[in-house]
Coordinates of N, CA and C in Angstrom, one line a residue:
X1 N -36.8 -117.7 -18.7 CA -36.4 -116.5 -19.2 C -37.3 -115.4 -18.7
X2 N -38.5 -116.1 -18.4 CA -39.5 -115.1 -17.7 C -38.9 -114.4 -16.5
X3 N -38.1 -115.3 -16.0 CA -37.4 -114.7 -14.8 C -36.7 -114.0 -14.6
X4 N -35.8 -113.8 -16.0 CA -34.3 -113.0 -16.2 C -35.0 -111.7 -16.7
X5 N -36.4 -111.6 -17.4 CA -36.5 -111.0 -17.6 C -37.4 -109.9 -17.0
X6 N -37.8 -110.2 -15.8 CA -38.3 -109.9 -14.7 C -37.5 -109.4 -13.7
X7 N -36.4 -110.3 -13.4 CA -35.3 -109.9 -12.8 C -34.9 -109.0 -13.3
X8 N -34.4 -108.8 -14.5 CA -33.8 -107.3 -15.6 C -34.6 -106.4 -14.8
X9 N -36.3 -106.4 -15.2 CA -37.2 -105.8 -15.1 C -36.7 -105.1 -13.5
X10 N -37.1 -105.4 -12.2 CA -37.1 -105.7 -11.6 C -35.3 -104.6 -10.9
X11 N -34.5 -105.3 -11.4 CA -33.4 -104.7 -11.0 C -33.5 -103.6 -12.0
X12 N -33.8 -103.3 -12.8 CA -33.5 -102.1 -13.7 C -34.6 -100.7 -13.1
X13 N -35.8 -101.3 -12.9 CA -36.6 -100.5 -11.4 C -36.0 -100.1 -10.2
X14 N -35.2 -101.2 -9.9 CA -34.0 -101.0 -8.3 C -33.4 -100.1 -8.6
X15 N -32.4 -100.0 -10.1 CA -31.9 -98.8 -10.2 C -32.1 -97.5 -10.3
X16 N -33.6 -98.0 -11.1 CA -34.1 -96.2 -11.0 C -34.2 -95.8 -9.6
X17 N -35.1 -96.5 -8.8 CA -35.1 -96.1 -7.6 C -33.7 -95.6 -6.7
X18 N -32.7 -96.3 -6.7 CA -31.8 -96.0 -6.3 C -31.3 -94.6 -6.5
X19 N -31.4 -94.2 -8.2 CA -31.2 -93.3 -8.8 C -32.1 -92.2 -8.3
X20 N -33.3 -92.4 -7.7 CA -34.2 -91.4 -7.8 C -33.7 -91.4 -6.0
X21 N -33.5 -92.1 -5.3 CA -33.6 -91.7 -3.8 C -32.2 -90.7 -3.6
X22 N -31.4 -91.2 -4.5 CA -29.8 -90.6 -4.4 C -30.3 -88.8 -5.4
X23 N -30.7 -88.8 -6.1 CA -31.2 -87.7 -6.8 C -32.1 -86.6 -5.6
X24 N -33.4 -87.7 -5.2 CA -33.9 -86.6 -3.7 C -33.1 -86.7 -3.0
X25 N -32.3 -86.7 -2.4 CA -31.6 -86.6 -1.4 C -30.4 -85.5 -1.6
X26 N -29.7 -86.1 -3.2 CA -29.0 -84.4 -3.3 C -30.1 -83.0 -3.4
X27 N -31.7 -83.6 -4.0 CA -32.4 -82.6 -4.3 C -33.4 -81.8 -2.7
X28 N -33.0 -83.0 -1.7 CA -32.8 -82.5 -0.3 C -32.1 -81.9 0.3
X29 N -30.9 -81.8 -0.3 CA -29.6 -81.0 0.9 C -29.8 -79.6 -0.2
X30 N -29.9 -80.0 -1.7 CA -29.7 -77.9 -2.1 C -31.4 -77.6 -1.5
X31 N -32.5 -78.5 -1.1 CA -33.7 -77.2 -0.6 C -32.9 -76.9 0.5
X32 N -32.4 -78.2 1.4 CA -31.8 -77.4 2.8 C -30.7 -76.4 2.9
X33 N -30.0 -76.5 1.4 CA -28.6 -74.8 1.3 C -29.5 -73.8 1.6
X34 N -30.7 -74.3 0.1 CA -31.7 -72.9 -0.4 C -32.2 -72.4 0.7
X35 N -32.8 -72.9 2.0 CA -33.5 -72.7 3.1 C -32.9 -72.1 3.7
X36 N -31.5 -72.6 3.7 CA -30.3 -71.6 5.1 C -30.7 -70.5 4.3
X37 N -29.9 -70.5 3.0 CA -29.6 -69.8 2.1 C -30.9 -68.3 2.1
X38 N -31.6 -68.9 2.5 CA -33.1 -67.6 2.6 C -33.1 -67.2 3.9
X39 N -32.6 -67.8 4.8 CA -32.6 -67.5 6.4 C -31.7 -66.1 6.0
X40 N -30.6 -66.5 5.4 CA -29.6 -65.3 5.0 C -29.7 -64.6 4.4
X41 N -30.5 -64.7 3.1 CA -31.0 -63.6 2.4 C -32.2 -62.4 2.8
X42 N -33.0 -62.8 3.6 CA -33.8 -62.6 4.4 C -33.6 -61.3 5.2
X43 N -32.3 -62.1 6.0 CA -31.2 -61.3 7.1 C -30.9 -60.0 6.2
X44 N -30.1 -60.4 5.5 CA -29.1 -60.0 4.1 C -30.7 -58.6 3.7
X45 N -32.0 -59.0 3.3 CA -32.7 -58.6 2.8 C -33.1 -57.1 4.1
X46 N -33.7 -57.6 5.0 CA -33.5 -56.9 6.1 C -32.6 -55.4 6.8
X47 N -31.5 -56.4 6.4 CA -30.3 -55.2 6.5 C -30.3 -53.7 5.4
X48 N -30.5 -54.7 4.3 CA -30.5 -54.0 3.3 C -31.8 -53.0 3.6
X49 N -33.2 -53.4 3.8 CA -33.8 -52.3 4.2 C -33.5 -51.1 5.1
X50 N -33.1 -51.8 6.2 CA -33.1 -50.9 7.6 C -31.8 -49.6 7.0
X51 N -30.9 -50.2 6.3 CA -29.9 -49.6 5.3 C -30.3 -48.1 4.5
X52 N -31.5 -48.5 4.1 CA -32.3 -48.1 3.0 C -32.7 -46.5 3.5
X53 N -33.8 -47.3 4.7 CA -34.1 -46.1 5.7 C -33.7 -45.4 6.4
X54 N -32.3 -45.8 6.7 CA -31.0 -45.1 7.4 C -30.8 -44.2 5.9
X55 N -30.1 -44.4 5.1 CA -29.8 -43.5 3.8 C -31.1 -42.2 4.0
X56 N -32.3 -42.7 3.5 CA -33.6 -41.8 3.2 C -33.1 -40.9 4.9
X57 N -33.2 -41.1 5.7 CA -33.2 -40.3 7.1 C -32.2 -39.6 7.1
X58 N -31.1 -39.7 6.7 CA -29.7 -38.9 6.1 C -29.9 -38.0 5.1
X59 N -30.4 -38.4 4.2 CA -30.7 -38.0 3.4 C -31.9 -36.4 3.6
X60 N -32.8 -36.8 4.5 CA -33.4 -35.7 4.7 C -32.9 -34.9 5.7
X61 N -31.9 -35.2 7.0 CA -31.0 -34.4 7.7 C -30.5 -33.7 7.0
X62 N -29.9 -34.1 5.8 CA -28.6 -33.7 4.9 C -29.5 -32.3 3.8
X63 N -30.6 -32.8 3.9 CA -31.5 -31.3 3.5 C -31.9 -30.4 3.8
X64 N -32.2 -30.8 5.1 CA -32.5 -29.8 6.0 C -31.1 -28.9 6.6
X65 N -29.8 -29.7 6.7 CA -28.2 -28.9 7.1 C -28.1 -28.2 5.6
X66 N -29.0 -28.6 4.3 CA -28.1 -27.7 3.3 C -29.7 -26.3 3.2
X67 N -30.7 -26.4 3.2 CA -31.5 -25.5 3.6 C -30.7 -24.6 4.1
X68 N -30.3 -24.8 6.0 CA -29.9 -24.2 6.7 C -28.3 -23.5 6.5
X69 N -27.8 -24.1 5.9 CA -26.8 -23.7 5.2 C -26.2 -22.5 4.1
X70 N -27.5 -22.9 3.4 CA -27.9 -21.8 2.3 C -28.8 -20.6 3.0
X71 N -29.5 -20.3 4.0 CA -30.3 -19.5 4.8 C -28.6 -19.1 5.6
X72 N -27.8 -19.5 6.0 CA -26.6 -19.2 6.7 C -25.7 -18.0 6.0
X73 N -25.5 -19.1 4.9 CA -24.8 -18.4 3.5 C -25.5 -17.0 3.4
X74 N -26.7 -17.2 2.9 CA -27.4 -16.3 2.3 C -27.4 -14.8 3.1
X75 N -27.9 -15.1 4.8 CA -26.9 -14.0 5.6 C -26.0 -13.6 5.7
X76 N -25.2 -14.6 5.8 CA -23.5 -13.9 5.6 C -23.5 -12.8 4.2
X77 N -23.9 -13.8 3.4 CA -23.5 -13.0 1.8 C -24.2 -11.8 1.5
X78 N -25.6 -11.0 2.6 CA -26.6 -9.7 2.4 C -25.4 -9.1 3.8
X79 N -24.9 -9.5 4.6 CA -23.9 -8.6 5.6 C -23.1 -8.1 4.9
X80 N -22.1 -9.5 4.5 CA -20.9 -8.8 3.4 C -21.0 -7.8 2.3
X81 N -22.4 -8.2 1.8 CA -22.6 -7.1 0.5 C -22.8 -5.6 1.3
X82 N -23.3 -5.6 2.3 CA -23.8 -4.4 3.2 C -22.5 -3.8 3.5
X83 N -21.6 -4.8 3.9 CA -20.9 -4.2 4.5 C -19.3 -3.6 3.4
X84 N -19.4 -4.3 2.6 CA -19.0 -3.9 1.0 C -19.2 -2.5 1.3
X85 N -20.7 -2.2 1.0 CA -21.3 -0.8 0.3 C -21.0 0.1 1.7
X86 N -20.7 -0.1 2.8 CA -20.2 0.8 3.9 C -19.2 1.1 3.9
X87 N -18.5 -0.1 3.4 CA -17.1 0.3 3.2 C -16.7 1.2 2.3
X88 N -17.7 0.9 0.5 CA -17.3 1.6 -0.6 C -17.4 3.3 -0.1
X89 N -18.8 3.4 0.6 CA -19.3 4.6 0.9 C -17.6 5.1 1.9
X90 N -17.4 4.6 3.0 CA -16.6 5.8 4.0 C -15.0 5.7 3.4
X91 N -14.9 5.3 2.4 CA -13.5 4.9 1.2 C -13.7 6.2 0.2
X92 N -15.4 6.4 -0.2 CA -15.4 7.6 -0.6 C -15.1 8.7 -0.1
X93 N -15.6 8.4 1.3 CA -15.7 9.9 2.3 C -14.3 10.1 2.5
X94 N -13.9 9.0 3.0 CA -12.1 9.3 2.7 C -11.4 10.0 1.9
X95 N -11.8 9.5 0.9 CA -10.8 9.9 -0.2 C -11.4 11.3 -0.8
X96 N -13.0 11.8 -0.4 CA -13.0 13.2 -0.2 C -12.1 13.9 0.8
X97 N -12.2 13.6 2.1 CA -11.6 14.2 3.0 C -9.8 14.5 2.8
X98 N -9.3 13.3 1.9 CA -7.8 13.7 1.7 C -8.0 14.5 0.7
X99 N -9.0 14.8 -0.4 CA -9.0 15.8 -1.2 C -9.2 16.9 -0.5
X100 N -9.9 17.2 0.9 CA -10.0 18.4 0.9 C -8.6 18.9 1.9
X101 N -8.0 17.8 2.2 CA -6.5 18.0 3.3 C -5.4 18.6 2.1
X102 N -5.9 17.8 0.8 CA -5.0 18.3 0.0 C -4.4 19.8 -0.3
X103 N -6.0 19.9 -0.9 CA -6.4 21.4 -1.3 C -6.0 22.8 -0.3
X104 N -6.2 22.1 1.9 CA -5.8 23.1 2.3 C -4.4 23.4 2.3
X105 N -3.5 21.8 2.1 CA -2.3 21.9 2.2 C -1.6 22.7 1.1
X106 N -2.5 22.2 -0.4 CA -2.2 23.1 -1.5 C -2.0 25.0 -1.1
X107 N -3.3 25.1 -0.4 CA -3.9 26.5 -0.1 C -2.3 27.0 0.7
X108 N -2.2 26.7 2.0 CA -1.0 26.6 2.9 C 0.2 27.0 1.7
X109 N 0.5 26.0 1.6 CA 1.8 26.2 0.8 C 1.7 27.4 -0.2
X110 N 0.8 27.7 -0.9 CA 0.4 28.7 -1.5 C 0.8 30.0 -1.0
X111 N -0.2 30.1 0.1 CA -0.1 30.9 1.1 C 1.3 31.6 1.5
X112 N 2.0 30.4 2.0 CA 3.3 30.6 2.8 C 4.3 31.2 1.5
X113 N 4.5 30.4 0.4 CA 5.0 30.8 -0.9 C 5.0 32.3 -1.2
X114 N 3.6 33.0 -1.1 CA 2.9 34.1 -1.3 C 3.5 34.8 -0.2
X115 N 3.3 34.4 1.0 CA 4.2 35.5 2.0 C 5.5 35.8 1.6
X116 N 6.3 34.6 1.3 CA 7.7 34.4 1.2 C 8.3 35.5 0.2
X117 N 7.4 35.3 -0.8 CA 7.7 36.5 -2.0 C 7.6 37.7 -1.1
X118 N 6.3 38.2 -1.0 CA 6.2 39.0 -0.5 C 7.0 39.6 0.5
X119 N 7.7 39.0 1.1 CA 9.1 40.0 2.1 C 10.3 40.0 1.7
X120 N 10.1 38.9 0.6 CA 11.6 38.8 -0.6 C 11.3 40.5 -1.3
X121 N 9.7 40.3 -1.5 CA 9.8 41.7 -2.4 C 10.0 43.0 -1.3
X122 N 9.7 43.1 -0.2 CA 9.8 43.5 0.7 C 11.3 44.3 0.9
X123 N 12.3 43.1 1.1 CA 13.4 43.1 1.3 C 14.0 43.6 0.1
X124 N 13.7 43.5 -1.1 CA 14.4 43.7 -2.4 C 14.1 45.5 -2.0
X125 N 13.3 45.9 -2.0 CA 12.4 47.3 -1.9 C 13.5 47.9 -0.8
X126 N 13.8 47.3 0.3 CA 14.4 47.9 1.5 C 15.8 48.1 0.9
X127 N 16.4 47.1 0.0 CA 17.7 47.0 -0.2 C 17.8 48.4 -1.3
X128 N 17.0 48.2 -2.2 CA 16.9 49.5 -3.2 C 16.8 51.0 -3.0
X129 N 16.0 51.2 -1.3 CA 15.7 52.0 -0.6 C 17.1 52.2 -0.1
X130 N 18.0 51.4 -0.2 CA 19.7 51.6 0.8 C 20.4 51.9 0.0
X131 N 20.0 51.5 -1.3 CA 21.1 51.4 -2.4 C 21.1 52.8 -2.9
X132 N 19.9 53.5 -3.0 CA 19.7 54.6 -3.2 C 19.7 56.0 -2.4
X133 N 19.6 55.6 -1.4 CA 20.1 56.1 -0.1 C 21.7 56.9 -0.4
X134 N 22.8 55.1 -0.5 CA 23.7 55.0 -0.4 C 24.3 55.5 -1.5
X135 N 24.1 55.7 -2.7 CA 24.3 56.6 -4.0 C 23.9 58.3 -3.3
X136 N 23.0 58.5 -2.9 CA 22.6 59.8 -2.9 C 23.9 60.7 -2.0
X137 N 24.0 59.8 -1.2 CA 25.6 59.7 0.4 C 26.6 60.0 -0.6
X138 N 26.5 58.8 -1.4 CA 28.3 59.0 -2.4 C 28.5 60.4 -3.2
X139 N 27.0 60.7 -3.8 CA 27.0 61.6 -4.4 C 27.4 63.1 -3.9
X140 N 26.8 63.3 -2.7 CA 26.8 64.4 -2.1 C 28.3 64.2 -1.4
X141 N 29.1 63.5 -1.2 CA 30.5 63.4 -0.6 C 31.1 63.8 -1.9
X142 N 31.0 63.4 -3.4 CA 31.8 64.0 -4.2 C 31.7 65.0 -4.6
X143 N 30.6 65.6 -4.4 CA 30.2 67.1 -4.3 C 31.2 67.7 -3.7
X144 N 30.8 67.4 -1.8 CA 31.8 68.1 -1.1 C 33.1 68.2 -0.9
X145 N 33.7 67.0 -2.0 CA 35.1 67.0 -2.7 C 35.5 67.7 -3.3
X146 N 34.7 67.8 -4.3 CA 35.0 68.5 -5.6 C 35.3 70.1 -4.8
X147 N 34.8 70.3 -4.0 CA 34.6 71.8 -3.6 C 36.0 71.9 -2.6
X148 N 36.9 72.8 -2.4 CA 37.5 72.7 -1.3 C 37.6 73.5 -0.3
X149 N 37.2 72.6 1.2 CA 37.1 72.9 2.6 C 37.4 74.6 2.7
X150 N 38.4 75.0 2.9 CA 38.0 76.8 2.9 C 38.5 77.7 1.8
X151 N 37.5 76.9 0.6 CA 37.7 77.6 -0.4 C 36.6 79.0 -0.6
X152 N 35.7 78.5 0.5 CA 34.9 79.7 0.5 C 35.3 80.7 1.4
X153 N 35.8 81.0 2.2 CA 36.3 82.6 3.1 C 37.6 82.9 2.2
X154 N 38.4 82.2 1.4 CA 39.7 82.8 0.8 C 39.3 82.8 -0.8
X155 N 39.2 82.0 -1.8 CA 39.1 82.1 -2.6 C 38.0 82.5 -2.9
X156 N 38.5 83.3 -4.5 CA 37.0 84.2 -5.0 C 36.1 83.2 -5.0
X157 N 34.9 83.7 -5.5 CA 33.7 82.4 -5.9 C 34.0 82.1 -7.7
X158 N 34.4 81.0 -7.2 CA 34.4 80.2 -8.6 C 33.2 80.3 -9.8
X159 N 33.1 80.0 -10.8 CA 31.8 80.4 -11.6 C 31.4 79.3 -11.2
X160 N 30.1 79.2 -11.2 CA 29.0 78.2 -11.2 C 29.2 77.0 -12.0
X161 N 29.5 75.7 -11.7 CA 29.1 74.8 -12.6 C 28.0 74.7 -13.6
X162 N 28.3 74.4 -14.7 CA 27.1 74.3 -15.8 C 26.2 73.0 -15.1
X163 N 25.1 73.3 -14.6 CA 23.9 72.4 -14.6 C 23.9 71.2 -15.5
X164 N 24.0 70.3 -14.4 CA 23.7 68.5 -15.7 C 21.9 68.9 -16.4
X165 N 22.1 67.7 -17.1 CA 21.0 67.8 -17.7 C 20.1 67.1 -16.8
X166 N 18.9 66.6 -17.0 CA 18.3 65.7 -16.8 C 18.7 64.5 -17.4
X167 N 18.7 64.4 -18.4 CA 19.8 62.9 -19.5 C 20.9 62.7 -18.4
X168 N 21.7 63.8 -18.6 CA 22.6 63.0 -18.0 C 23.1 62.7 -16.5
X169 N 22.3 63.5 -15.8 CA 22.0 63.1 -14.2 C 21.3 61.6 -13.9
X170 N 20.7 61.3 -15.2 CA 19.7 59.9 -15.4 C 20.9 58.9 -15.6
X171 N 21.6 59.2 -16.9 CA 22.8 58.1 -16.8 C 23.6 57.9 -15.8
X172 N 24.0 59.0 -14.9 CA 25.0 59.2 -13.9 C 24.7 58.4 -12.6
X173 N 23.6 58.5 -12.5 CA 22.5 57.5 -11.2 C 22.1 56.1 -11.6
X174 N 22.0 55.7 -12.9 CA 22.2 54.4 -13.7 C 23.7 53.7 -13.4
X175 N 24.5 54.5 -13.8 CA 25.8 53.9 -13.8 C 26.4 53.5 -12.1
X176 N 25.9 54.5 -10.9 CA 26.2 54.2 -10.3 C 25.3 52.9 -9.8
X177 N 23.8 53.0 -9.7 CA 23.2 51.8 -9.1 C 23.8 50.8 -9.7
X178 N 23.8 50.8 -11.4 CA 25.0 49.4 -11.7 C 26.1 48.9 -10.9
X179 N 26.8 50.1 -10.7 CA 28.0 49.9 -9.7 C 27.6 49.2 -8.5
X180 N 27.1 49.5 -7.9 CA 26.3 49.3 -6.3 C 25.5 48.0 -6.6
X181 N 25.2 47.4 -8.0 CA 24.4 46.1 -8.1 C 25.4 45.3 -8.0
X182 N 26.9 45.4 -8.7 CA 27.5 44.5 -9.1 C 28.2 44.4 -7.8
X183 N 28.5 45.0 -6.7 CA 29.5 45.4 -5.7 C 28.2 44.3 -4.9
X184 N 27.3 44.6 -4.9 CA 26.4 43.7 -3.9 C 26.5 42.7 -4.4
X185 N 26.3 42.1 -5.9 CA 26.2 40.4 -6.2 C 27.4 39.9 -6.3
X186 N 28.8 40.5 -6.2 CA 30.0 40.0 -5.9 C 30.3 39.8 -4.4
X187 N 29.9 41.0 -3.9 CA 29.9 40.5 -2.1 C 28.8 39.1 -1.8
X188 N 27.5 39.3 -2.4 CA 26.6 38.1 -2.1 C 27.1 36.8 -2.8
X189 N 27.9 36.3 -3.9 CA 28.4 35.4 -4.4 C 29.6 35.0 -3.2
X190 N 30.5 36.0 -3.1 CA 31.6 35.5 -1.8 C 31.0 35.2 -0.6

């Protein structure tokens, strides 16, 4: 029984061993994954640097184009403003200048207006100068009606007419310029 139980002994050792070489041997192929597995990571690790330092080098171009960008900007935006305030300014001068186009055009029209009267009143004067003229004509024709043609070598001399007044020589020259206004604004309506 010493033998069986040496044998036990014996084979139950065989199996650890068995167990233990099959154990290193799986515990041999994951160091050999792990090993690729770092060859790759490594790679993988590498990349990732060179990555790294590509980013950072972008990164500082990308500062230096926004610097330069903002120094860009910043000129444009002191022209524009400049050019703003040149504009506000000759917008003023403008819009003086049509104030003062206004004022002569105002003056002008003024002007011409003021003539216009002025030969309206002109002409009103001339017409009143005719109108009175033309009464003084009428007058002295009914004079020389009233009288008759060779009443002076044959007939005695008649008495004297009674002298108008003043009054009424005033109404008498009233009534005709009326006449002569309305004869004119009825011919000027037709």
């Amino acid at each position: 029984m010493e033998n069986v139980i040496g044998f036990a002994i014996e084979s139950l050792v065989a199996i650890l061993l068995v167990a233990t070489i099959v154990y290193c041997a799986m515990l041999d192929q994951r160091l050999r994954r792990l090993r690729a597995d770092e060859g790759v990571m490594r790679q993988t690790i590498s990349e990732l640097i060179g990555a790294t330092h590509a980013a950072e080098r972008a990164i500082v171009a990308l500062r230096t184009t926004v610097s330069q960008s903002e120094e860009t900007l910043a000129d444009r935006l002191g022209r524009a403003e400049a050019m703003s305030l040149r504009m506000a300014g000759q917008l003023g001068d403008g819009e003086a200048v049509i104030d003062r186009i206004t004022k002569i055009a105002k003056a002008a029209r003024h002007h011409a207006e003021r003539e216009a009267s002025q030969e309206e009143i002109e002409r009103i004067k001339q017409a009143r100068e005719a109108m009175r003229l033309d009464a003084r004509r009428e007058a002295e024709r009914e004079s020389e009606a009233r009288r008759p043609a060779d009443a002076g070598a044959l007939a005695p001399p008649r008495a004297a007419e009674p002298p108008l007044s003043a009054s009424a020589a005033t109404v008498a020259a009233a009534e005709l310029f009326s006449a002569r206004i309305r004869a004119l604004s009825l011919g000027a309506a037709s």
